[in-house]
Amino acid sequence: TLERFNSFDGVSVPVFYYKPRNPTSPIPVVIHIHGGPESQVTPTFNPLYQCFVNHLGIALLDPNVRGSSGYGKKYLLMDNCEKREDSVKDIGALLDWIKTRPELDASRVAVFGG
């Protein structure tokens, strides 16, 4: 599911949310941060994601933080030069968003990517 969360400065950040079919709440979370900086994630089959979600019962969040391509030039340029850390702050805002989701376990979050 494509969802959105508001970042620290009100920017709406898209995140793909993969949730287990029959979860036992609260669900642990894995956040995948794509490489880049000017790249993007799209909904596609990924065997690793399937393992997390369907075999391990973990929710996977795949955000397109500011600076990701595919959302217009303004969004693409939002993390250039001195604004680079703003894309990191987007991940902090995603952690805050996780806390607002009762089905997700904000105390069990892992992050990977590259």
PDB file of C-alpha atoms in Angstrom:
ATOM      1  CA  THR A   1       0.000   0.000   0.000  1.00  0.00           C
ATOM      2  CA  LEU A   2       1.283   3.482  -0.806  1.00  0.00           C
ATOM      3  CA  GLU A   3       0.881   5.727   2.214  1.00  0.00           C
ATOM      4  CA  ARG A   4       2.267   9.131   3.160  1.00  0.00           C
ATOM      5  CA  PHE A   5       3.594  10.671   6.338  1.00  0.00           C
ATOM      6  CA  ASN A   6       4.441  14.276   7.146  1.00  0.00           C
ATOM      7  CA  SER A   7       8.089  15.003   7.783  1.00  0.00           C
ATOM      8  CA  PHE A   8       9.566  17.439  10.295  1.00  0.00           C
ATOM      9  CA  ASP A   9       8.798  20.442   8.064  1.00  0.00           C
ATOM     10  CA  GLY A  10       5.402  19.322   6.763  1.00  0.00           C
ATOM     11  CA  VAL A  11       6.643  17.770   3.518  1.00  0.00           C
ATOM     12  CA  SER A  12       4.505  14.763   2.569  1.00  0.00           C
ATOM     13  CA  VAL A  13       6.761  11.716   2.103  1.00  0.00           C
ATOM     14  CA  PRO A  14       5.525   8.596   0.270  1.00  0.00           C
ATOM     15  CA  VAL A  15       6.173   5.197   1.815  1.00  0.00           C
ATOM     16  CA  PHE A  16       5.296   1.738   0.528  1.00  0.00           C
ATOM     17  CA  TYR A  17       3.868  -0.280   3.411  1.00  0.00           C
ATOM     18  CA  TYR A  18       4.011  -4.086   3.168  1.00  0.00           C
ATOM     19  CA  LYS A  19       1.999  -5.681   5.975  1.00  0.00           C
ATOM     20  CA  PRO A  20       1.715  -9.374   6.879  1.00  0.00           C
ATOM     21  CA  ARG A  21      -1.659 -10.960   6.039  1.00  0.00           C
ATOM     22  CA  ASN A  22      -2.493 -12.263   9.490  1.00  0.00           C
ATOM     23  CA  PRO A  23      -0.292 -10.228  11.799  1.00  0.00           C
ATOM     24  CA  THR A  24       0.021 -10.636  15.510  1.00  0.00           C
ATOM     25  CA  SER A  25       0.004  -7.099  16.833  1.00  0.00           C
ATOM     26  CA  PRO A  26       2.079  -5.234  17.449  1.00  0.00           C
ATOM     27  CA  ILE A  27       4.076  -5.999  14.307  1.00  0.00           C
ATOM     28  CA  PRO A  28       7.864  -5.535  14.262  1.00  0.00           C
ATOM     29  CA  VAL A  29       9.095  -3.253  11.468  1.00  0.00           C
ATOM     30  CA  VAL A  30      11.925  -3.218   8.955  1.00  0.00           C
ATOM     31  CA  ILE A  31      12.657   0.037   7.105  1.00  0.00           C
ATOM     32  CA  HIS A  32      14.465  -0.214   3.781  1.00  0.00           C
ATOM     33  CA  ILE A  33      16.303   2.918   2.646  1.00  0.00           C
ATOM     34  CA  HIS A  34      17.048   2.861  -1.077  1.00  0.00           C
ATOM     35  CA  GLY A  35      20.358   3.901  -2.564  1.00  0.00           C
ATOM     36  CA  GLY A  36      20.771   7.105  -4.415  1.00  0.00           C
ATOM     37  CA  PRO A  37      20.446   9.827  -3.552  1.00  0.00           C
ATOM     38  CA  GLU A  38      18.512  10.306  -6.787  1.00  0.00           C
ATOM     39  CA  SER A  39      16.782   6.960  -6.986  1.00  0.00           C
ATOM     40  CA  GLN A  40      13.373   5.651  -6.007  1.00  0.00           C
ATOM     41  CA  VAL A  41      11.601   2.516  -4.866  1.00  0.00           C
ATOM     42  CA  THR A  42       8.643   1.190  -6.797  1.00  0.00           C
ATOM     43  CA  PRO A  43       6.226  -1.589  -5.917  1.00  0.00           C
ATOM     44  CA  THR A  44       7.752  -4.715  -7.381  1.00  0.00           C
ATOM     45  CA  PHE A  45       8.296  -8.321  -6.386  1.00  0.00           C
ATOM     46  CA  ASN A  46      11.217  -8.639  -4.020  1.00  0.00           C
ATOM     47  CA  PRO A  47      11.941 -12.075  -2.519  1.00  0.00           C
ATOM     48  CA  LEU A  48      13.606 -10.545   0.544  1.00  0.00           C
ATOM     49  CA  TYR A  49      10.519  -8.440   1.239  1.00  0.00           C
ATOM     50  CA  GLN A  50       8.362 -11.554   0.851  1.00  0.00           C
ATOM     51  CA  CYS A  51      10.523 -13.328   3.410  1.00  0.00           C
ATOM     52  CA  PHE A  52      10.174 -10.500   5.936  1.00  0.00           C
ATOM     53  CA  VAL A  53       6.439 -10.057   5.424  1.00  0.00           C
ATOM     54  CA  ASN A  54       5.080 -13.543   4.679  1.00  0.00           C
ATOM     55  CA  HIS A  55       7.496 -15.830   6.517  1.00  0.00           C
ATOM     56  CA  LEU A  56       8.673 -13.739   9.448  1.00  0.00           C
ATOM     57  CA  GLY A  57       5.527 -11.642  10.023  1.00  0.00           C
ATOM     58  CA  ILE A  58       7.411  -8.345   9.863  1.00  0.00           C
ATOM     59  CA  ALA A  59       6.021  -5.156   8.321  1.00  0.00           C
ATOM     60  CA  LEU A  60       8.306  -3.552   5.745  1.00  0.00           C
ATOM     61  CA  LEU A  61       8.345   0.187   5.078  1.00  0.00           C
ATOM     62  CA  ASP A  62      10.023   1.440   1.916  1.00  0.00           C
ATOM     63  CA  PRO A  63      10.069   5.278   1.879  1.00  0.00           C
ATOM     64  CA  ASN A  64      10.933   7.593  -0.986  1.00  0.00           C
ATOM     65  CA  VAL A  65      12.497  10.327   1.119  1.00  0.00           C
ATOM     66  CA  ARG A  66      13.058  13.812  -0.297  1.00  0.00           C
ATOM     67  CA  GLY A  67      15.597  13.714  -3.076  1.00  0.00           C
ATOM     68  CA  SER A  68      14.031  10.586  -4.576  1.00  0.00           C
ATOM     69  CA  SER A  69      13.253  10.689  -8.272  1.00  0.00           C
ATOM     70  CA  GLY A  70       9.777  10.208  -9.689  1.00  0.00           C
ATOM     71  CA  TYR A  71       8.032  12.935  -7.671  1.00  0.00           C
ATOM     72  CA  GLY A  72       8.976  16.026  -9.654  1.00  0.00           C
ATOM     73  CA  LYS A  73      12.040  18.246  -9.860  1.00  0.00           C
ATOM     74  CA  LYS A  74      11.223  20.238  -6.721  1.00  0.00           C
ATOM     75  CA  TYR A  75      11.075  17.047  -4.609  1.00  0.00           C
ATOM     76  CA  LEU A  76      14.222  15.725  -6.290  1.00  0.00           C
ATOM     77  CA  LEU A  77      16.207  18.845  -5.345  1.00  0.00           C
ATOM     78  CA  MET A  78      14.989  19.015  -1.736  1.00  0.00           C
ATOM     79  CA  ASP A  79      18.090  17.280  -0.324  1.00  0.00           C
ATOM     80  CA  ASN A  80      20.822  18.938  -2.376  1.00  0.00           C
ATOM     81  CA  CYS A  81      23.985  20.287  -0.724  1.00  0.00           C
ATOM     82  CA  GLU A  82      23.263  21.793   2.700  1.00  0.00           C
ATOM     83  CA  LYS A  83      19.824  20.140   2.705  1.00  0.00           C
ATOM     84  CA  ARG A  84      21.228  16.569   2.601  1.00  0.00           C
ATOM     85  CA  GLU A  85      20.464  15.900   6.259  1.00  0.00           C
ATOM     86  CA  ASP A  86      16.789  16.705   5.656  1.00  0.00           C
ATOM     87  CA  SER A  87      16.394  13.314   3.956  1.00  0.00           C
ATOM     88  CA  VAL A  88      17.785  11.715   7.125  1.00  0.00           C
ATOM     89  CA  LYS A  89      15.270  13.713   9.158  1.00  0.00           C
ATOM     90  CA  ASP A  90      12.566  12.162   6.956  1.00  0.00           C
ATOM     91  CA  ILE A  91      13.542   8.777   8.414  1.00  0.00           C
ATOM     92  CA  GLY A  92      13.218  10.264  11.905  1.00  0.00           C
ATOM     93  CA  ALA A  93       9.719  11.440  10.970  1.00  0.00           C
ATOM     94  CA  LEU A  94       8.948   7.932   9.703  1.00  0.00           C
ATOM     95  CA  LEU A  95       9.901   6.583  13.130  1.00  0.00           C
ATOM     96  CA  ASP A  96       7.462   9.093  14.658  1.00  0.00           C
ATOM     97  CA  TRP A  97       4.776   7.937  12.175  1.00  0.00           C
ATOM     98  CA  ILE A  98       5.342   4.323  13.221  1.00  0.00           C
ATOM     99  CA  LYS A  99       4.531   5.345  16.813  1.00  0.00           C
ATOM    100  CA  THR A 100       1.100   6.584  15.661  1.00  0.00           C
ATOM    101  CA  ARG A 101       0.224   3.230  14.084  1.00  0.00           C
ATOM    102  CA  PRO A 102      -1.254   0.946  16.764  1.00  0.00           C
ATOM    103  CA  GLU A 103      -0.578  -2.195  14.713  1.00  0.00           C
ATOM    104  CA  LEU A 104       3.177  -1.465  14.529  1.00  0.00           C
ATOM    105  CA  ASP A 105       5.708  -2.059  17.313  1.00  0.00           C
ATOM    106  CA  ALA A 106       7.817   1.100  17.543  1.00  0.00           C
ATOM    107  CA  SER A 107      10.120  -0.636  20.025  1.00  0.00           C
ATOM    108  CA  ARG A 108      11.165  -3.236  17.420  1.00  0.00           C
ATOM    109  CA  VAL A 109      12.421  -1.413  14.319  1.00  0.00           C
ATOM    110  CA  ALA A 110      15.380  -2.327  12.128  1.00  0.00           C
ATOM    111  CA  VAL A 111      16.816  -0.326   9.241  1.00  0.00           C
ATOM    112  CA  PHE A 112      18.804  -1.515   6.225  1.00  0.00           C
ATOM    113  CA  GLY A 113      19.636  -0.308   2.767  1.00  0.00           C
ATOM    114  CA  GLY A 114      22.267   1.040   0.540  1.00  0.00           C
TER     115      GLY A 114
END
